[in-house]
Coordinates of C-alpha atoms in Angstrom, one line a residue:
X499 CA -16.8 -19.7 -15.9
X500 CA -16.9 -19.1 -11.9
X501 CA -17.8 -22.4 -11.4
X502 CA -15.0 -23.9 -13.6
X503 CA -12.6 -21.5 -11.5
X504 CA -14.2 -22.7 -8.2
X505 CA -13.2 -26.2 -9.0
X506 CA -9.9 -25.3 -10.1
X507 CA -9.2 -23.7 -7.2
X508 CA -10.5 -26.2 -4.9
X509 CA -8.4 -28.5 -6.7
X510 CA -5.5 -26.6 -6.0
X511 CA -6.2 -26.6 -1.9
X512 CA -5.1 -30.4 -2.0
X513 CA -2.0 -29.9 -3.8
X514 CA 1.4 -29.4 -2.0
X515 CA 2.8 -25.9 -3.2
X516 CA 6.3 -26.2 -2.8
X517 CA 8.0 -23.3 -3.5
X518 CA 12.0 -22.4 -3.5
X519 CA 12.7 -19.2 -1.2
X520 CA 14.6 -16.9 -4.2
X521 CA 10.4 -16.7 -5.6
X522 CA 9.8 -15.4 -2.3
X523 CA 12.6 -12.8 -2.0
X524 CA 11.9 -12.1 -5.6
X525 CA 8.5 -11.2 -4.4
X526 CA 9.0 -9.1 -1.9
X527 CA 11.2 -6.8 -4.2
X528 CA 9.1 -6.7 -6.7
X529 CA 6.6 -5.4 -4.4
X530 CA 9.4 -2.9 -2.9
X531 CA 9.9 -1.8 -6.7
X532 CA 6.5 -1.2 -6.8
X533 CA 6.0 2.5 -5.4
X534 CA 6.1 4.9 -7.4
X535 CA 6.8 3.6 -10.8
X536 CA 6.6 0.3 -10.8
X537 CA 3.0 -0.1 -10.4
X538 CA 2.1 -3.5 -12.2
X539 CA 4.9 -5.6 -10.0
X540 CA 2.2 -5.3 -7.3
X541 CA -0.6 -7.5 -9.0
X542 CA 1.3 -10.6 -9.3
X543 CA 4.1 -9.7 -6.5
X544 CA 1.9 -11.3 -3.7
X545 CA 1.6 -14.7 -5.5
X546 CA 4.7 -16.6 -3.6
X547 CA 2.4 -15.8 -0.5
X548 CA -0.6 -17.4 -1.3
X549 CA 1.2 -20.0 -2.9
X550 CA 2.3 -21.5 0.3
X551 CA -0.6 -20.0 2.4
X552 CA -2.3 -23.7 0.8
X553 CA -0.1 -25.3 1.8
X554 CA -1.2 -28.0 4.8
X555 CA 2.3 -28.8 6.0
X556 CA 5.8 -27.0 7.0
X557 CA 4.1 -24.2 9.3
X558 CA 7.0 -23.0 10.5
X559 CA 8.7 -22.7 6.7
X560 CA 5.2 -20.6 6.2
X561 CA 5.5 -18.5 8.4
X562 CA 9.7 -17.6 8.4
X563 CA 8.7 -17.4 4.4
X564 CA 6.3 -14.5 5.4
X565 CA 9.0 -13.0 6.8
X566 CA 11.2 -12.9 4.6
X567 CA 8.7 -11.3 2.0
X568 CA 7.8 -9.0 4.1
X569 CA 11.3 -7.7 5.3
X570 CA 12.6 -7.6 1.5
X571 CA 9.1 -5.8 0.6
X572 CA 9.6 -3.2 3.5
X573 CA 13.4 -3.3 3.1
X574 CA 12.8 -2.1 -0.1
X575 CA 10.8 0.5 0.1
X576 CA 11.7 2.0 2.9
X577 CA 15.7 1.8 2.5
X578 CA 15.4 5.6 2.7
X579 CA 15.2 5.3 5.8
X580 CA 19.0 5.2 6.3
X581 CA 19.1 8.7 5.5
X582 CA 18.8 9.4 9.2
X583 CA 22.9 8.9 8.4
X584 CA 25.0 10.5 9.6
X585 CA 23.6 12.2 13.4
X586 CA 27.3 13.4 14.1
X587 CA 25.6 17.3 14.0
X588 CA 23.7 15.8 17.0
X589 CA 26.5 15.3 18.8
X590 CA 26.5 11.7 18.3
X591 CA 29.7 9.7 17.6
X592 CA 30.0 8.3 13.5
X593 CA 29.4 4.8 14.7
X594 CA 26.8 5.1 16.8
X595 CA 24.6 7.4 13.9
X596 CA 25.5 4.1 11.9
X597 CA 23.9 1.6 14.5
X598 CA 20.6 4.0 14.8
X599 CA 20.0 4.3 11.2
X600 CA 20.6 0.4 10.5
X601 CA 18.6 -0.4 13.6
X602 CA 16.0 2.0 12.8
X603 CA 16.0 0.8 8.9
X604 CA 15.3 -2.8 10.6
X605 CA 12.9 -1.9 13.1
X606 CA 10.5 -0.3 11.0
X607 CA 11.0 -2.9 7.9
X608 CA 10.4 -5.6 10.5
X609 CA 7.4 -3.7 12.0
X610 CA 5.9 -3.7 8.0
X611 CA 6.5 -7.8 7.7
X612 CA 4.2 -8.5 10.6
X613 CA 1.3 -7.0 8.4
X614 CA 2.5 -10.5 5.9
X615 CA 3.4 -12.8 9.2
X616 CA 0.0 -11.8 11.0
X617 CA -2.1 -12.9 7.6
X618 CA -0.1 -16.0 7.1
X619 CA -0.5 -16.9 10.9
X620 CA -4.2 -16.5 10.5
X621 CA -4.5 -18.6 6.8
X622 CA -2.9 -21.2 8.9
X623 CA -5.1 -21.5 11.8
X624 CA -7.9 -21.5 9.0
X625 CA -6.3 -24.4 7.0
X626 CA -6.5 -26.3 10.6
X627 CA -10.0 -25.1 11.8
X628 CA -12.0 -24.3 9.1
X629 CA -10.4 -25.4 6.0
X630 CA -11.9 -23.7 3.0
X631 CA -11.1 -24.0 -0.6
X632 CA -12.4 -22.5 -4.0
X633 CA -13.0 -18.7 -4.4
X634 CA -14.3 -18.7 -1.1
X635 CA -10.3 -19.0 0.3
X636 CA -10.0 -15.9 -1.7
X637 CA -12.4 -13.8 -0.1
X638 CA -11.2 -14.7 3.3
X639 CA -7.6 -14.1 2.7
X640 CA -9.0 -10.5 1.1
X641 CA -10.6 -9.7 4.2
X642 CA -8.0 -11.1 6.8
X643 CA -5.1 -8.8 4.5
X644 CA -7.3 -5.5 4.5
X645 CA -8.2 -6.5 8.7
X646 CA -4.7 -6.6 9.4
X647 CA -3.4 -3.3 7.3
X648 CA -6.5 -2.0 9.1
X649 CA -5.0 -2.4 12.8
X650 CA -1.6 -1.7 11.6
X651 CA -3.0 2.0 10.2
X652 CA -4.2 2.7 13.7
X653 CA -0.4 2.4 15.2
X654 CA 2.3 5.1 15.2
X655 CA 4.5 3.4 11.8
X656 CA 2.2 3.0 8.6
X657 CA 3.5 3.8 5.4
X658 CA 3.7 0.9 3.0
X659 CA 0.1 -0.3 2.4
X660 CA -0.7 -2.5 -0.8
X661 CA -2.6 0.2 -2.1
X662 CA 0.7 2.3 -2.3
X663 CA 1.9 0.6 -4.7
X664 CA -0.1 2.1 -7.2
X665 CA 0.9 5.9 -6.9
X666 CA 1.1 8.2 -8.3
X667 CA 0.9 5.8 -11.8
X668 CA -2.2 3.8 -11.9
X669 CA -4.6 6.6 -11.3
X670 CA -7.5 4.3 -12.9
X671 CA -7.4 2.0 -9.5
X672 CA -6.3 4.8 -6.9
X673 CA -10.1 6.0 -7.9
X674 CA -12.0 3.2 -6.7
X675 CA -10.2 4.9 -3.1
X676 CA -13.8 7.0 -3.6
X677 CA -15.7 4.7 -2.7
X678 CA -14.2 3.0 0.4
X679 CA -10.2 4.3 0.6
X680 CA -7.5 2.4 0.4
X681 CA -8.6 -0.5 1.4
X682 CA -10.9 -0.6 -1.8
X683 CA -7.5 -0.3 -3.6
X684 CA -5.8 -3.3 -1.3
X685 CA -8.6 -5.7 -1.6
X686 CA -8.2 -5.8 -5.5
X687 CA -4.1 -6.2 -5.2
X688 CA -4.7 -8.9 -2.8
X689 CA -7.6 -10.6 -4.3
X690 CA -5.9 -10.0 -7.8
X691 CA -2.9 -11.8 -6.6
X692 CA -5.1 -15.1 -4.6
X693 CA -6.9 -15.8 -8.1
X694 CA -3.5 -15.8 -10.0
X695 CA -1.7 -17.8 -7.3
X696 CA -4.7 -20.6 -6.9
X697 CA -4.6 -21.2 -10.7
X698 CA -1.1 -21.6 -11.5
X699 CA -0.8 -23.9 -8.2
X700 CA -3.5 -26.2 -9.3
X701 CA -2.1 -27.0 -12.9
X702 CA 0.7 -24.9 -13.4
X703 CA 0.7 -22.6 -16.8
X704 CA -1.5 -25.4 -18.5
X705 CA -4.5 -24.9 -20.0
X706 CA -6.7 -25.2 -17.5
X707 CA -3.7 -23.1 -15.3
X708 CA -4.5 -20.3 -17.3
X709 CA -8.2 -20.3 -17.5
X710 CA -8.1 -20.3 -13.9
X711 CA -5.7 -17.0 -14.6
X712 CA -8.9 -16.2 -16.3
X713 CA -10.6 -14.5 -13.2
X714 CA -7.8 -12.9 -12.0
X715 CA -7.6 -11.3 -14.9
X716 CA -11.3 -10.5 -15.2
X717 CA -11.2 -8.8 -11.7
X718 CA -8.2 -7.0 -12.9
X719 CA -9.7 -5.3 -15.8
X720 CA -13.1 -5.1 -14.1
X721 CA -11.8 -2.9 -11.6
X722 CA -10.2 -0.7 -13.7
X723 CA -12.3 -0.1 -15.6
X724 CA -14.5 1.0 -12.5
X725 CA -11.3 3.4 -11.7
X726 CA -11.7 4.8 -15.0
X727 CA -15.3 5.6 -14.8
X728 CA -14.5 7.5 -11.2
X729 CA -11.7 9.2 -13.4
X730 CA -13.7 10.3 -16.3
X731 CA -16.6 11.3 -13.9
X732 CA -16.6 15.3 -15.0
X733 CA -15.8 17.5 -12.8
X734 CA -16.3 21.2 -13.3
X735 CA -14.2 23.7 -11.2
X736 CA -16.0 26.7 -10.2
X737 CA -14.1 30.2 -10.8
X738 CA -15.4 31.8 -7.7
X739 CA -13.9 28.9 -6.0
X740 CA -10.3 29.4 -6.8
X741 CA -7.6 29.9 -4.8
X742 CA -4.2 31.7 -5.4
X743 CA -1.2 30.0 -3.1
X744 CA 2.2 30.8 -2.8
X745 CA 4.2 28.0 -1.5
X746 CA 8.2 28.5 0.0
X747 CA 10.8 25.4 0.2
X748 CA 13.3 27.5 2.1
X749 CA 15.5 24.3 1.8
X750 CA 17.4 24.7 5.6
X751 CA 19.0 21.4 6.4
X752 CA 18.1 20.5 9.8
X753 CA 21.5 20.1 11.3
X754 CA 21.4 24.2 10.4
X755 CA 18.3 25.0 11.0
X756 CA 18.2 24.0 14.8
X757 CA 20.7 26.5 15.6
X758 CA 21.0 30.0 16.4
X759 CA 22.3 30.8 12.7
X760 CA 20.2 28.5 11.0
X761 CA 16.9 29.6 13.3
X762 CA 18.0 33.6 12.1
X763 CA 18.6 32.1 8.4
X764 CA 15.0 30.4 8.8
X765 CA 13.2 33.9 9.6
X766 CA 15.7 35.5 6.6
X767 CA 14.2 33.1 4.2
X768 CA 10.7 32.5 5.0
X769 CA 10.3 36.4 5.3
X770 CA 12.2 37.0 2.1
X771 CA 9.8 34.4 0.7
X772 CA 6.6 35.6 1.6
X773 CA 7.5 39.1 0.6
X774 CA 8.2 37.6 -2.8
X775 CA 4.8 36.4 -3.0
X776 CA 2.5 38.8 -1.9
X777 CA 3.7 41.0 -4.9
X778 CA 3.2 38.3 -7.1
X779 CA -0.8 38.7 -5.7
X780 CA -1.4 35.7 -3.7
X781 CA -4.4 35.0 -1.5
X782 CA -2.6 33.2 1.4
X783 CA 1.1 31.9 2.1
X784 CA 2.4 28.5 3.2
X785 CA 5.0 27.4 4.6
X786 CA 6.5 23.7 5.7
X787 CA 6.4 22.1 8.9
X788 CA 9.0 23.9 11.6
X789 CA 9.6 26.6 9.1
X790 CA 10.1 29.0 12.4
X791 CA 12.6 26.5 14.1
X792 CA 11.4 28.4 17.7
X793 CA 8.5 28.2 20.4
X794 CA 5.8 31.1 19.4
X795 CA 5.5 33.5 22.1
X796 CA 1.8 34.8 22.3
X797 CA 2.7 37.0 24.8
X798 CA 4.7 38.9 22.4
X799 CA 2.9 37.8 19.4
X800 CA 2.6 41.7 18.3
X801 CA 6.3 42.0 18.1
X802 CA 7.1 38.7 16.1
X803 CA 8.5 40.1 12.8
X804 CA 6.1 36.9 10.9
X805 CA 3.0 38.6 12.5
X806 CA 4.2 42.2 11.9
X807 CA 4.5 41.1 8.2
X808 CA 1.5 39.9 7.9
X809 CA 0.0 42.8 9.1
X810 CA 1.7 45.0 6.6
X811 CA 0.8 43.2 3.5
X812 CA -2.7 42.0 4.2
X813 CA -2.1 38.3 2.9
X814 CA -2.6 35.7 5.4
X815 CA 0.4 33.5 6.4
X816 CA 0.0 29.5 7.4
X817 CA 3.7 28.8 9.5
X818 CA 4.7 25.8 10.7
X819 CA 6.7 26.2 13.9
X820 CA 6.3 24.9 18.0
X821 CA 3.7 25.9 20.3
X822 CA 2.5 25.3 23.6
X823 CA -0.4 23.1 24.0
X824 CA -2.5 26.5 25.3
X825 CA -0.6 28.9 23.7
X826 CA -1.3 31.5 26.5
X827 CA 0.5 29.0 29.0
X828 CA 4.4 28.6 28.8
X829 CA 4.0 25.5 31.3
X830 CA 2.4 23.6 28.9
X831 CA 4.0 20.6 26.8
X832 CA 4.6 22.0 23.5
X833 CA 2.7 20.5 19.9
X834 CA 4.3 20.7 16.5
X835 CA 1.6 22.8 14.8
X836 CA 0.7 25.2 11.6
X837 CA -0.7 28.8 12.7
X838 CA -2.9 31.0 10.5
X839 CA -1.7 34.5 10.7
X840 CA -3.8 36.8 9.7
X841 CA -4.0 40.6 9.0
X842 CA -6.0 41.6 12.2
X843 CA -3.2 41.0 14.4
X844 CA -4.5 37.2 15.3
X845 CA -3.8 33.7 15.3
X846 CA -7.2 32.3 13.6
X847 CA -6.3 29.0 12.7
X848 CA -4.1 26.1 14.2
X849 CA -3.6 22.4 13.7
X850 CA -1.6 20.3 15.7
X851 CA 0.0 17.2 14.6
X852 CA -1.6 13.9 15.5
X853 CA 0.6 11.1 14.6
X854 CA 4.0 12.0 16.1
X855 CA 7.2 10.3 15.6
X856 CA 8.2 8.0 18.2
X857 CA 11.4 8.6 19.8
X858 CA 12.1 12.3 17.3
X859 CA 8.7 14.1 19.0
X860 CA 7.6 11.9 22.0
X861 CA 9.2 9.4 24.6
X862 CA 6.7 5.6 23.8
X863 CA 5.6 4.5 27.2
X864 CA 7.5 8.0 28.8
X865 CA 6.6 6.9 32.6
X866 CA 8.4 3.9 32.2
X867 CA 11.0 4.7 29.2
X868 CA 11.8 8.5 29.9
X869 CA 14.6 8.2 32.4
X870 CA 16.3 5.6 30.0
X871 CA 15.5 7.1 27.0
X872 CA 16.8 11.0 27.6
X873 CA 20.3 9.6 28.8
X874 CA 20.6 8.0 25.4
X875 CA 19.4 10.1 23.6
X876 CA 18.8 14.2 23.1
X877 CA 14.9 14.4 24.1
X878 CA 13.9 15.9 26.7
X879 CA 10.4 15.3 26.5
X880 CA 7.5 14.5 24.9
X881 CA 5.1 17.1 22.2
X882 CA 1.6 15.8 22.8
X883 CA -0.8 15.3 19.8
X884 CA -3.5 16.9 18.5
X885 CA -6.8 15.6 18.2
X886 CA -9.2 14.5 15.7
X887 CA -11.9 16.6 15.6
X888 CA -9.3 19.7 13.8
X889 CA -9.3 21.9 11.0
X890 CA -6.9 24.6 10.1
X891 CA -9.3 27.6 9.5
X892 CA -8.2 30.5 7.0
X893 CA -10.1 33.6 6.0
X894 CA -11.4 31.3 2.9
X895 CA -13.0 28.8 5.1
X896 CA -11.9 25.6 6.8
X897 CA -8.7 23.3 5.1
X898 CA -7.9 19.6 6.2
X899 CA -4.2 19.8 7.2
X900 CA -1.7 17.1 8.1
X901 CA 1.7 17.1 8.7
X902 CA 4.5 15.3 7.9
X903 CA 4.6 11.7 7.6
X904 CA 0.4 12.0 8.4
X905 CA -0.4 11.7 4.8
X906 CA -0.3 7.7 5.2
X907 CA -3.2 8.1 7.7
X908 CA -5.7 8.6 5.2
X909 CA -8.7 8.6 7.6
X910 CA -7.1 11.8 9.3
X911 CA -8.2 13.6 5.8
X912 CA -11.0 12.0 5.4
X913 CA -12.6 13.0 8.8
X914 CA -11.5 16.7 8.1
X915 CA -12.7 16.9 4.8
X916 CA -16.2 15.4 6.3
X917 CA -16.2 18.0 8.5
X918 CA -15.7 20.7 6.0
X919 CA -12.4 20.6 4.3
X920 CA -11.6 22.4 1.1
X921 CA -8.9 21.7 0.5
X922 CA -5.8 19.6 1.7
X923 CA -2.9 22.1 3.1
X924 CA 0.5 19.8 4.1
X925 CA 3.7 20.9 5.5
X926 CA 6.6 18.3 5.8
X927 CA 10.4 18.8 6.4
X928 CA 11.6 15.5 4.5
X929 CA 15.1 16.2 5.5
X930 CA 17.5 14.3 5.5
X931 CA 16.2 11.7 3.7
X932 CA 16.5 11.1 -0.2
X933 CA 14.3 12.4 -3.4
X934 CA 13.1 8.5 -3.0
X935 CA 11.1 9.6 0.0
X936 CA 10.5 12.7 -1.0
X937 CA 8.4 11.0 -4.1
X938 CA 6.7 8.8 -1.9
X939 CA 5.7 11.1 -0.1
X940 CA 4.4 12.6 -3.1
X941 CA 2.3 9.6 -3.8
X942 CA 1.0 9.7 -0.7
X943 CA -0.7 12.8 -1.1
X944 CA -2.1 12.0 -4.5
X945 CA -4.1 9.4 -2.5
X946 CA -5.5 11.5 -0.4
X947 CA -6.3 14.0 -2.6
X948 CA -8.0 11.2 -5.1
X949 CA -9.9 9.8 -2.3
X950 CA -11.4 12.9 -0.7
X951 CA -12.2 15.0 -4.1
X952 CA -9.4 17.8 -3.1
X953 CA -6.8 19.4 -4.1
X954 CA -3.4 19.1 -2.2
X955 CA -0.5 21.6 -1.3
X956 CA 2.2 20.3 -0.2
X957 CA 5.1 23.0 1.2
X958 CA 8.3 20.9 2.2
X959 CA 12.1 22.4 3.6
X960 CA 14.0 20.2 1.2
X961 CA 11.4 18.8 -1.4
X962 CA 9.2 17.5 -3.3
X963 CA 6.8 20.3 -2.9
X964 CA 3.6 20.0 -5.2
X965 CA 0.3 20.6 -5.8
X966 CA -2.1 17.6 -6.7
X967 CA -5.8 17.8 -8.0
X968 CA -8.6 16.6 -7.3
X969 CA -8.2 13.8 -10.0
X970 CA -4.3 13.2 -8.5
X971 CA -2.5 14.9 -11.2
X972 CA -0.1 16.9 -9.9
X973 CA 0.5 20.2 -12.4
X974 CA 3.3 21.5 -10.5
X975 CA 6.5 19.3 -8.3
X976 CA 9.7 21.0 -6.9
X977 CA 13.0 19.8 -7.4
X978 CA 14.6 18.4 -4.5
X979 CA 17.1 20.2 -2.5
X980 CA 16.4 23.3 -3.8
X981 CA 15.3 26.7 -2.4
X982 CA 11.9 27.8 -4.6
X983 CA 9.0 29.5 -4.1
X984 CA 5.8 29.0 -6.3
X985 CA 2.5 30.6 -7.0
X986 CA -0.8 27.8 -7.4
X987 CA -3.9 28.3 -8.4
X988 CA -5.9 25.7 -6.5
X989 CA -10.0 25.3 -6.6
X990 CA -12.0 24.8 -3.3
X991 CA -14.6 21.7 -3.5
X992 CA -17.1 21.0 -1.3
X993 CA -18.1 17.7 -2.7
X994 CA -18.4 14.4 -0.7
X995 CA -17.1 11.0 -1.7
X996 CA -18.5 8.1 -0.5
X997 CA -15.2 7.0 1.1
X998 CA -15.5 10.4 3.2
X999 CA -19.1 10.2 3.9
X1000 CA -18.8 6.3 4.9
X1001 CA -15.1 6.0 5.4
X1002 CA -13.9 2.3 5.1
X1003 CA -16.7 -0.3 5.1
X1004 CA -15.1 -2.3 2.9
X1005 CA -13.9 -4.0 5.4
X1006 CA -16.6 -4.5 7.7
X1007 CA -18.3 -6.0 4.8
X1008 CA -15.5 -8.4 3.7
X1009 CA -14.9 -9.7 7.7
X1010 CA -18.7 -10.5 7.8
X1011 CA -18.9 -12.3 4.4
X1012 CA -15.8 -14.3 5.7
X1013 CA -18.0 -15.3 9.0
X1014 CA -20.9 -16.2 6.2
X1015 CA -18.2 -18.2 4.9
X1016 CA -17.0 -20.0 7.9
X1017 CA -20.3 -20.7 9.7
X1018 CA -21.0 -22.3 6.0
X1019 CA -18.3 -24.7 6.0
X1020 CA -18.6 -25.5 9.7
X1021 CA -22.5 -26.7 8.6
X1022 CA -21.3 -28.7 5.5
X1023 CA -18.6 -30.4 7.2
X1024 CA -21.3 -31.2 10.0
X1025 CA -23.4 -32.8 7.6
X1026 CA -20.5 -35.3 6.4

């Protein structure tokens, strides 16, 4: 059967694809569909792009078409984004907070595309290089896609990888992220999508069209039915390694909580909130990123009101709030962080955010930018990031921790959880954007909990607030917008995938096959 589909497909690399744009745009939106529910769009959603990645002429068309599927794919998904409407708390006049969301809605949609526009770029310079055809143009594409997504996950915006698009839902494929991350997931997508495209643009839905359909449909169910074996795999909780965690959404908007009432509301809540659940017999406390809307003071650390509590009950308390970079030194820049408190009086545990938001938590390029950038905007200055060698330690050993909008970085948890993670402790704010973010979000953490054997908590201000297991189920979710607190009964692993033992050599592998591939076509077309 491979090698009916290899000539198939060949056949299909001398054929002109012509395609009409509205397949593209619909493309792109049924990727953008795809997260969180809409799961299956993402296996044929790519198609329109390797339909005209073969073919030879119309560059340019190529390339604006990537474009345009990426924009409507990031669009899409990331519409929430527009939530950052309206800023008129900040001081900032109605039509202005219009132009920042809407140009911060574009920017970042435009930023996703180039992931598409890079690939396509790169499948043309192959088609005028090295031009391959049969399954072999599959593989490379693969490869180039999870390269790409690759360096984009290094950069300061990532959210919207392929493999995104199958959470929470398809928990079958999200499993085969245990063996080499998400990449593991967006190599299938992508490769899924090459084998459907090739066949239906070498004889349409003929006979032959569909028989070539035939392997992408193999590889479909072949891999999950890998995903299910990872799913089914038992796995036995211990009872001596459970964990009781009380969890507070204290639900402060942020245009209240960054004020002198809102920051005396803040310590109202998050104190009522953690005497709530120390008599419901908790083992530790957790609150969401910022939850003490202040600098901590260690210099008066004994008098803060969080630490005297802490004291008093005997349950240890993770708060997210500000710190300076050496929290004995006030002249230091400051980090967004989560503290351990614990009962002795001491700060035992910290984690400082790594990925930062450009422009809310640090000035890009400040030596050059700052000056500009402070007279239009509020910052003052730039939080520094923490490094990558952290783990929030707690009186029941070391957690991974992220925070905020970290949970698309999956490597972040991977190398913690190497390192001797437990379990996975978030805090987010999520306001002001929609429950559509705050579900993503969601699915987010159910990847990283899937591919690092752990169980998640996440504690948010304004929602969804969750816990997810090690098998990305999620037993418990918070409404949105709500004030709540919870009690969770998590379990502490201390397995290994291979994804965290490895991390991502999927990849690797792919890129060197492709080379195999090349050097192999640059031979045969040597001895023509």
């Amino acid at each position: 059967m491979l090698n009916q589909l290899d000539k198939i497909v060949e056949w299909s690399g001398t054929k002109k694809a012509a395609l009409p744009i509205g397949s593209v745009v619909i493309g792109g939106a049924m990727m953008g569909l795809a997260p969180v529910n809409a799961w299956p769009l993402a296996w044929v959603a790519l198609v329109p792009l390797w339909w005209i990645s073969q073919d030879a002429e119309q560059s340019v068309r190529r390339v604006l078409y990537a474009a345009i599927w990426g924009v409507v794919y990031h669009g899409i998904a990331l519409s929430w984004v527009t939530g950052l409407h309206p800023l008129t708390w900040m001081g900032v006049p109605w039509l202005a907070s219009v132009a920042i969301a809407l140009s911060s809605w574009i920017f970042v949609s435009l930023w996703g595309a180039g992931i598409g526009v890079t690939w396509m770029a790169l499948m043309m310079g192959l088609n005028r290089w090295w031009p391959i055809k049969g399954l072999s143009r599959v593989l490379v594409g693969t490869a180039l896609w999870c390269a790409i997504e690759w360096v984009w996950s290094q950069g300061p915006l990532y959210w919207t990888s392929l493999s995104f698009t199958q959470s929470p839902g398809n928990l079958w494929a999200l499993h085969l992220g245990q063996l080499a991350g998400p990449m593991a997931v967006t190599a299938g997508v992508v490769a899924v999508n090459g084998l459907v495209a090739t066949g239906l643009v070498a004889t349409g839905l003929g006979e032959l069209g569909l028989r070539g359909c035939g392997g992408a449909i193999t590889l479909f169910l072949a891999l999950h039915l890998l995903g299910f074996g990872l799913y089914a795999w038992p796995s036995a909780e211990r009872a001596d390694q459970t964990l009781a965690v009380g969890l507070i959404q204290g639900n402060i908007p942020t245009r209240q909580k960054l004020t002198a009432e809102g920051i005396q509301r803040s310590r109202q809540v998050y104190l009522e909130g953690y005497e709530t659940l120390v008599k419901a017999g908790v083992d530790i406390v957790i609150t969401p990123e910022g939850a003490l809307p202040q600098v901590w003071n260690a210099f008066l650390q004994t008098d803060n009101e969080f630490q005297r509590a802490v004291e008093k009950a005997g349950v240890p308390l993770v708060l997210g709030t500000f710190v300076h970079e050496q929290i004995d030194n006030t002249q230091t820049p400051l980090t967004q962080s989560l503290l351990t408190l614990t009962p002795d009086g001491e700060v035992t545990g910290r984690y400082n955010k790594i990925k930062l938001v450009p422009l809310g938590e640090y000035i890009p390029f400040e030596s050059v930018l700052g000056g500009v950038i402070r007279r239009l905007s509020l910052m003052e200055g730039s939080m520094v990031p923490g490094t990558r060698d952290q783990l929030l330690q707690t009186p029941f050993g070391p957690m991974a921790a992220g925070i905020c909008y970290e949970a698309a970085y999956a490597d972040l948890y991977r190398q913690q959880v190497k390192l001797g993670g437990q379990a996975i402790f978030t805090g987010s704010n999520n306001d002001p954007y929609s429950p559509r973010q705050m579900i993503q979000h969601h699915a987010q953490d159910v990847m990283r909990a899937v591919e690092t054997d752990r169980w998640a908590v996440r504690v948010t201000n304004t929602g969804i607030s969750g816990i997810v297991d090690a098998q990305g189920r999620s037993p418990w979710l918070s409404e949105p917008d709500t004030y709540t607190t919870q009690v969770a009964h998590i379990y502490r692993r201390h397995t290994q995938t291979l994804y965290v033992r490895v991390g991502d050599w999927l990849t690797p592998v792919l890129l060197g096959l492709t080379v195999m591939t090349l050097f192999r076509q640059v031979a045969i077309n040597r001895l023509r």
